[in-house]
CSV table of C-alpha atoms in Angstrom, one decimal:
chain,number,residue,atom,x,y,z
A,27,MET,CA,-122.3,-99.0,-35.3
A,28,LEU,CA,-122.1,-96.6,-38.2
A,29,VAL,CA,-124.4,-94.3,-36.4
A,30,ASN,CA,-122.2,-93.9,-33.3
A,31,ASN,CA,-119.1,-93.0,-35.4
A,32,ARG,CA,-120.9,-90.6,-37.6
A,33,PHE,CA,-122.9,-88.7,-35.2
A,34,LEU,CA,-121.3,-88.6,-31.9
A,35,PRO,CA,-118.3,-86.5,-33.1
A,36,TYR,CA,-120.5,-84.1,-34.8
A,37,LEU,CA,-123.0,-83.4,-32.1
A,38,TYR,CA,-120.5,-83.6,-29.1
A,39,THR,CA,-116.8,-82.7,-29.4
A,40,MET,CA,-116.8,-81.4,-25.9
A,41,MET,CA,-113.8,-78.9,-25.3
A,42,GLU,CA,-115.0,-77.4,-22.1
A,43,ASN,CA,-117.5,-77.9,-19.4
A,44,LYS,CA,-121.0,-76.2,-20.1
A,45,ARG,CA,-124.3,-75.8,-18.1
A,46,TYR,CA,-127.5,-74.4,-19.9
A,47,GLN,CA,-130.0,-73.6,-17.2
A,48,LEU,CA,-133.6,-72.6,-18.0
A,49,ASP,CA,-134.7,-72.3,-14.5
A,50,ASP,CA,-134.6,-73.7,-11.1
A,51,GLY,CA,-136.4,-76.9,-12.3
A,52,PHE,CA,-134.4,-77.6,-15.5
A,53,CYS,CA,-130.7,-77.8,-16.6
A,54,VAL,CA,-128.7,-79.6,-19.0
A,55,CYS,CA,-124.9,-80.3,-18.5
A,56,GLU,CA,-121.8,-81.1,-20.8
A,57,TYR,CA,-119.1,-82.6,-18.8
A,58,ARG,CA,-115.9,-84.2,-19.2
A,59,GLY,CA,-113.9,-85.7,-16.3
A,60,ASN,CA,-115.6,-85.9,-12.9
A,61,CYS,CA,-119.2,-85.0,-13.3
A,62,GLN,CA,-120.3,-85.7,-9.9
A,63,GLU,CA,-120.8,-82.0,-9.0
A,64,ALA,CA,-123.0,-81.4,-12.1
A,65,LEU,CA,-125.0,-84.5,-11.1
A,66,THR,CA,-125.5,-83.7,-7.4
A,67,GLY,CA,-124.8,-80.0,-7.1
A,68,TYR,CA,-123.0,-81.1,-4.0
A,69,ALA,CA,-119.3,-81.9,-3.2
A,70,HIS,CA,-120.1,-84.4,-0.4
A,71,LEU,CA,-121.6,-87.9,-1.0
A,72,PRO,CA,-124.0,-89.5,0.1
A,73,HIS,CA,-126.6,-87.1,-1.3
A,74,GLN,CA,-130.4,-87.4,-2.3
A,75,LEU,CA,-131.1,-86.0,-5.9
A,76,GLN,CA,-134.0,-83.5,-5.6
A,77,LYS,CA,-134.6,-83.8,-9.4
A,78,ASN,CA,-135.0,-86.5,-12.0
A,79,ALA,CA,-131.7,-87.1,-14.0
A,80,VAL,CA,-131.1,-88.6,-17.4
A,81,LEU,CA,-127.4,-89.3,-17.9
A,82,ILE,CA,-125.4,-90.4,-21.1
A,83,CYS,CA,-121.9,-91.5,-21.1
A,84,LEU,CA,-120.2,-90.4,-24.3
A,85,GLN,CA,-116.9,-91.5,-23.8
A,86,GLY,CA,-115.1,-93.6,-21.2
A,87,GLU,CA,-116.4,-95.3,-18.2
A,88,ILE,CA,-118.5,-93.9,-15.3
A,89,THR,CA,-119.6,-95.9,-12.3
A,90,ILE,CA,-122.4,-94.4,-9.9
A,91,GLY,CA,-123.4,-96.0,-6.7
A,92,MET,CA,-127.0,-95.4,-5.8
A,93,ASN,CA,-129.5,-96.8,-3.7
A,94,LEU,CA,-127.0,-99.5,-2.6
A,95,HIS,CA,-126.2,-100.6,-6.2
A,96,ASP,CA,-123.5,-99.6,-8.7
A,97,CYS,CA,-124.5,-98.5,-12.0
A,98,GLY,CA,-121.9,-98.8,-14.6
A,99,LEU,CA,-121.9,-97.0,-17.9
A,100,ARG,CA,-119.7,-97.1,-21.0
A,101,LYS,CA,-119.8,-95.2,-24.4
A,102,LEU,CA,-123.5,-94.7,-25.3
A,103,ASP,CA,-124.9,-96.1,-22.1
A,104,MET,CA,-127.8,-94.4,-20.6
A,105,THR,CA,-129.4,-94.3,-17.2
A,106,PHE,CA,-132.5,-92.7,-15.8
A,107,ILE,CA,-132.1,-91.6,-12.1
A,108,PRO,CA,-135.5,-90.8,-10.3
A,109,GLU,CA,-135.5,-88.0,-7.8
A,110,LYS,CA,-134.9,-89.1,-4.1
A,111,THR,CA,-132.3,-91.6,-5.6
A,112,ILE,CA,-129.4,-91.3,-3.0
A,113,ILE,CA,-126.1,-91.2,-4.7
A,114,GLU,CA,-123.4,-92.9,-2.5
A,115,SER,CA,-120.4,-93.0,-4.8
A,116,PHE,CA,-119.0,-91.7,-7.9
A,117,SER,CA,-116.2,-92.6,-10.3
A,118,CYS,CA,-115.2,-92.0,-13.8
A,119,SER,CA,-112.2,-92.7,-16.1
A,120,ALA,CA,-109.8,-89.7,-17.1
A,121,ASP,CA,-111.5,-89.6,-20.7
A,122,ALA,CA,-115.1,-89.7,-19.4
A,123,GLN,CA,-117.5,-87.5,-21.0
A,124,CYS,CA,-121.2,-87.1,-20.4
A,125,LEU,CA,-124.6,-85.4,-20.8
A,126,ILE,CA,-126.7,-84.8,-18.0
A,127,CYS,CA,-130.5,-83.4,-17.9
A,128,LEU,CA,-131.8,-82.6,-14.5
A,129,PHE,CA,-135.7,-81.6,-14.3
A,130,ASN,CA,-138.3,-81.6,-11.7
A,131,LYS,CA,-141.9,-83.2,-12.0
A,132,GLY,CA,-143.2,-80.1,-13.8
A,133,TYR,CA,-141.3,-81.0,-17.0
A,134,TYR,CA,-142.0,-84.5,-17.3
A,135,GLU,CA,-145.5,-86.3,-16.3
A,136,ASP,CA,-146.8,-89.4,-18.2
A,137,ASP,CA,-149.4,-91.3,-17.1
A,138,SER,CA,-149.2,-93.9,-19.7
A,139,ILE,CA,-145.9,-94.8,-18.4
A,140,ASP,CA,-146.1,-97.3,-15.6
A,141,ASN,CA,-143.6,-95.6,-13.3
A,142,THR,CA,-143.7,-98.4,-10.6
A,143,LEU,CA,-142.3,-100.9,-13.4
A,144,ILE,CA,-139.8,-98.4,-14.4
A,145,ARG,CA,-138.4,-97.8,-10.8
A,146,GLN,CA,-138.5,-101.7,-10.2
A,147,GLN,CA,-136.6,-102.0,-13.7
A,148,PHE,CA,-134.3,-99.2,-12.7
A,149,LEU,CA,-133.4,-101.2,-9.4
A,150,ILE,CA,-132.7,-104.2,-11.2
A,151,THR,CA,-130.9,-102.8,-14.3
A,152,PRO,CA,-130.0,-99.1,-13.9
A,153,SER,CA,-128.2,-98.5,-17.1
A,154,TYR,CA,-128.5,-99.7,-20.5
A,155,HIS,CA,-127.0,-99.2,-23.9
A,156,ILE,CA,-128.8,-96.9,-26.3
A,157,GLN,CA,-130.2,-98.9,-29.2
A,158,ASP,CA,-128.5,-97.9,-32.4
A,159,ASP,CA,-131.9,-96.6,-34.2
A,160,ALA,CA,-132.1,-94.1,-31.3
A,161,ILE,CA,-128.8,-92.8,-30.8
A,162,GLU,CA,-129.0,-90.0,-33.3
A,163,GLU,CA,-132.3,-88.7,-32.3
A,164,ILE,CA,-131.5,-88.8,-28.5
A,165,LEU,CA,-128.0,-86.8,-28.8
A,166,THR,CA,-129.9,-84.4,-31.5
A,167,LEU,CA,-132.8,-83.6,-28.6
A,168,PHE,CA,-130.0,-82.7,-26.1
A,169,ARG,CA,-128.7,-80.1,-28.8
A,170,LEU,CA,-132.1,-78.9,-29.5
A,171,ILE,CA,-132.8,-78.4,-26.0
A,172,GLU,CA,-129.5,-76.4,-25.6
A,173,ARG,CA,-130.4,-74.2,-28.4
A,174,LYS,CA,-133.8,-73.7,-27.1
A,175,ILE,CA,-132.5,-72.6,-23.8
A,176,GLU,CA,-130.3,-70.3,-25.3
A,177,GLU,CA,-132.9,-68.4,-27.6
A,178,PRO,CA,-133.5,-64.9,-26.3
A,179,ASP,CA,-136.9,-63.4,-25.8
A,180,ASN,CA,-138.7,-66.6,-26.5
A,181,LEU,CA,-141.8,-66.7,-24.2
A,182,TYR,CA,-142.5,-70.2,-25.1
A,183,LYS,CA,-139.3,-71.9,-24.7
A,184,LYS,CA,-140.4,-73.7,-21.6
A,185,LYS,CA,-143.4,-75.3,-23.3
A,186,ALA,CA,-141.0,-76.3,-26.1
A,187,VAL,CA,-138.3,-78.1,-23.7
A,188,LYS,CA,-141.3,-79.8,-21.9
A,189,GLY,CA,-142.2,-81.5,-25.3
A,190,TYR,CA,-138.6,-82.5,-26.0
A,191,ILE,CA,-138.4,-84.1,-22.6
A,192,GLN,CA,-141.4,-85.9,-23.3
A,193,VAL,CA,-139.9,-87.3,-26.6
A,194,LEU,CA,-136.5,-88.2,-24.9
A,195,MET,CA,-137.9,-90.1,-21.9
A,196,SER,CA,-140.1,-92.2,-24.5
A,197,LEU,CA,-137.0,-93.0,-26.3
A,198,GLY,CA,-135.2,-93.8,-23.0
A,199,TYR,CA,-138.0,-96.1,-21.9
A,200,ASN,CA,-138.2,-97.9,-25.3
A,201,SER,CA,-134.5,-98.5,-25.2
A,202,MET,CA,-135.0,-99.9,-21.6
A,203,ARG,CA,-137.6,-102.0,-22.9
A,204,GLN,CA,-135.7,-103.3,-25.8
A,205,SER,CA,-132.4,-104.0,-23.8
A,206,SER,CA,-131.1,-107.5,-23.4
A,207,ALA,CA,-131.1,-107.3,-19.6
A,208,LEU,CA,-134.9,-107.1,-19.8
A,209,SER,CA,-135.6,-110.3,-21.6
A,210,SER,CA,-133.3,-112.0,-19.1
A,211,GLN,CA,-136.0,-111.5,-16.3
A,212,ALA,CA,-138.2,-114.4,-17.6
A,213,HIS,CA,-135.3,-116.6,-16.6
A,214,ALA,CA,-134.9,-115.3,-13.1
A,215,SER,CA,-135.0,-117.8,-10.1
A,216,ARG,CA,-137.5,-117.6,-7.4
A,217,SER,CA,-135.2,-116.3,-4.9
A,218,GLN,CA,-134.3,-113.6,-7.5
A,219,GLU,CA,-137.7,-112.6,-8.1
A,220,VAL,CA,-138.5,-112.3,-4.3
A,221,PHE,CA,-135.5,-110.1,-4.0
A,222,GLN,CA,-136.2,-107.9,-6.8
A,223,GLN,CA,-139.9,-107.5,-5.3
A,224,PHE,CA,-138.2,-106.8,-1.9
A,225,LEU,CA,-136.0,-104.1,-3.4
A,226,LEU,CA,-138.6,-102.2,-4.7
A,227,LEU,CA,-140.7,-102.4,-1.5
A,228,ALA,CA,-137.7,-101.5,0.5
A,229,HIS,CA,-136.9,-98.6,-1.4
A,230,GLN,CA,-140.4,-97.3,-1.0
A,231,HIS,CA,-141.3,-98.0,2.5
A,232,TYR,CA,-137.7,-98.3,4.4
A,233,ARG,CA,-138.2,-95.3,6.5
A,234,LYS,CA,-141.6,-96.2,7.9
A,235,GLU,CA,-141.3,-99.9,7.9
A,236,HIS,CA,-138.2,-101.6,9.7
A,237,SER,CA,-139.5,-105.1,10.3
A,238,ILE,CA,-139.1,-108.1,8.1
A,239,SER,CA,-142.4,-109.2,8.6
A,240,PHE,CA,-143.9,-106.3,6.9
A,241,TYR,CA,-141.9,-107.0,3.5
A,242,ALA,CA,-142.7,-110.9,3.9
A,243,ASP,CA,-146.5,-110.1,4.5
A,244,LYS,CA,-146.5,-107.9,1.3
A,245,ILE,CA,-145.0,-110.7,-0.8
A,246,CYS,CA,-147.3,-113.4,1.0
A,247,LEU,CA,-144.6,-115.4,2.4
A,248,THR,CA,-143.4,-116.5,5.9
A,249,PRO,CA,-140.8,-114.2,7.4
A,250,LYS,CA,-138.5,-117.1,7.7
A,251,TYR,CA,-138.7,-118.3,4.0
A,252,PHE,CA,-138.7,-114.7,2.9
A,253,SER,CA,-135.4,-114.1,4.6
A,254,GLN,CA,-133.9,-117.3,3.1
A,255,LEU,CA,-134.9,-116.3,-0.4
A,256,VAL,CA,-133.3,-113.0,0.1
A,257,LEU,CA,-130.0,-114.5,1.6
A,258,GLN,CA,-130.0,-116.7,-1.1
A,259,ALA,CA,-130.3,-114.0,-3.8
A,260,SER,CA,-128.0,-111.6,-2.4
A,261,GLY,CA,-125.8,-113.0,0.2
A,262,GLN,CA,-127.2,-110.7,2.7
A,263,LEU,CA,-130.1,-110.9,5.1
A,264,ALA,CA,-133.4,-108.9,4.4
A,265,GLY,CA,-132.8,-106.9,7.9
A,266,GLU,CA,-129.0,-106.1,6.7
A,267,TRP,CA,-130.7,-104.5,3.4
A,268,ILE,CA,-133.1,-102.5,5.3
A,269,ASN,CA,-130.3,-101.2,7.7
A,270,ARG,CA,-128.3,-100.4,4.7
A,271,TYR,CA,-131.2,-98.3,3.4
A,272,LEU,CA,-131.5,-96.5,6.6
A,273,MET,CA,-127.9,-95.8,7.0
A,274,LEU,CA,-127.4,-94.5,3.4
A,275,ASP,CA,-130.5,-92.1,4.1
A,276,ALA,CA,-129.3,-91.0,7.4
A,277,LYS,CA,-125.9,-90.1,6.1
A,278,ALA,CA,-127.4,-88.1,3.2
A,279,LEU,CA,-129.7,-86.2,5.6
A,280,LEU,CA,-126.7,-85.6,7.9
A,281,LEU,CA,-124.7,-84.1,5.2
A,282,ASP,CA,-127.5,-82.2,3.9
A,283,GLN,CA,-127.1,-79.9,7.0
A,284,LYS,CA,-130.8,-79.0,6.7
A,285,TYR,CA,-132.2,-81.2,9.6
A,286,THR,CA,-131.2,-81.6,13.5
A,287,ILE,CA,-130.6,-85.2,14.4
A,288,MET,CA,-134.0,-85.4,16.3
A,289,GLU,CA,-135.6,-84.5,13.0
A,290,ILE,CA,-133.6,-86.9,11.2
A,291,SER,CA,-134.6,-89.6,13.6
A,292,GLU,CA,-138.2,-88.8,13.1
A,293,LYS,CA,-137.9,-88.4,9.3
A,294,LEU,CA,-136.5,-92.4,9.7
A,295,CYS,CA,-139.4,-93.3,12.2
A,296,PHE,CA,-137.1,-94.2,15.1
A,297,SER,CA,-138.9,-94.1,18.4
A,298,SER,CA,-136.7,-91.3,19.6
A,299,SER,CA,-133.4,-89.7,18.9
A,300,SER,CA,-131.4,-91.7,21.4
A,301,ALA,CA,-132.7,-94.8,19.4
A,302,PHE,CA,-131.5,-93.4,16.2
A,303,ILE,CA,-128.0,-92.4,17.8
A,304,ALA,CA,-127.7,-96.0,19.2
A,305,PHE,CA,-128.6,-97.5,15.6
A,306,PHE,CA,-126.1,-95.0,13.9
A,307,LYS,CA,-123.3,-95.9,16.3
A,308,LYS,CA,-124.0,-99.6,16.3
A,309,GLN,CA,-123.7,-99.5,12.4
A,310,THR,CA,-120.7,-97.1,11.9
A,311,GLY,CA,-118.9,-97.0,15.4
A,312,THR,CA,-119.6,-93.3,15.6
A,313,THR,CA,-122.3,-90.9,16.4
A,314,PRO,CA,-124.5,-88.9,13.8
A,315,LYS,CA,-123.1,-85.7,15.5
A,316,GLN,CA,-119.2,-87.0,14.7
A,317,TYR,CA,-120.3,-88.2,11.5
A,318,ARG,CA,-121.9,-84.7,10.3
A,319,MET,CA,-118.5,-83.0,11.5
A,320,ASN,CA,-116.1,-85.4,9.8
A,321,PRO,CA,-117.9,-87.8,7.2
A,322,ASP,CA,-114.4,-89.3,6.5
A,323,LEU,CA,-114.0,-91.1,9.9
């Protein structure tokens, strides 16, 4: 780990929190301690990210609950968090330090990358260790982006930053591909394979499709056999996973304060607001209005 020891202190000896903002669609944050608000820009959780995020843990430990799964990061672990991901919880050690890059679609689009495969892998293995041969280059890219943002009177800084992001994401995807976690997929059981397929489908369709039969049909299984495999792999029924996705999204939308309860029920494709309220109360023991007023109940 010679690269780690040599370049990490040189590139990032963070003494204070910093934010490098290029425009509304792009920023880089250096953070120590709790970087929840740097990531979400919002004090209450759950919260749906409106941008893509790259997060690198430089020191300490960070755990992020997102889309019903925990992502744990230690020194020089990295995660790519796609936009629309719901951050459910966040915790970190006292000595935690991290780098966060937040950017919208305008800063990175690459048709050569199979984004469906990347999202599937993210759901299975949300964090991965940066490969030794990429550490120096990735950390240097963050520094180059920060310096470019601070350049005065540079009309082309946005174009330059887009180029840096292209390289950063390519390096990140390659580290993900090389991660030992990827190779272990070849040994996944049938139930694990079905569960992984289900998670990807549920993440894409849970707002519109609430029935088990929809997902079973997509995977070409009977609903009964499909449910058995999901239960075997995860310890929970498929219907419970769908309900958990709906509840997580509902809570994030309620805390966002942008939508009425009727609008939220429509977004989540309930037949009526009363059906949504009944579902929410059955799951939590409280109404959506009560939760919005006091999410700690």
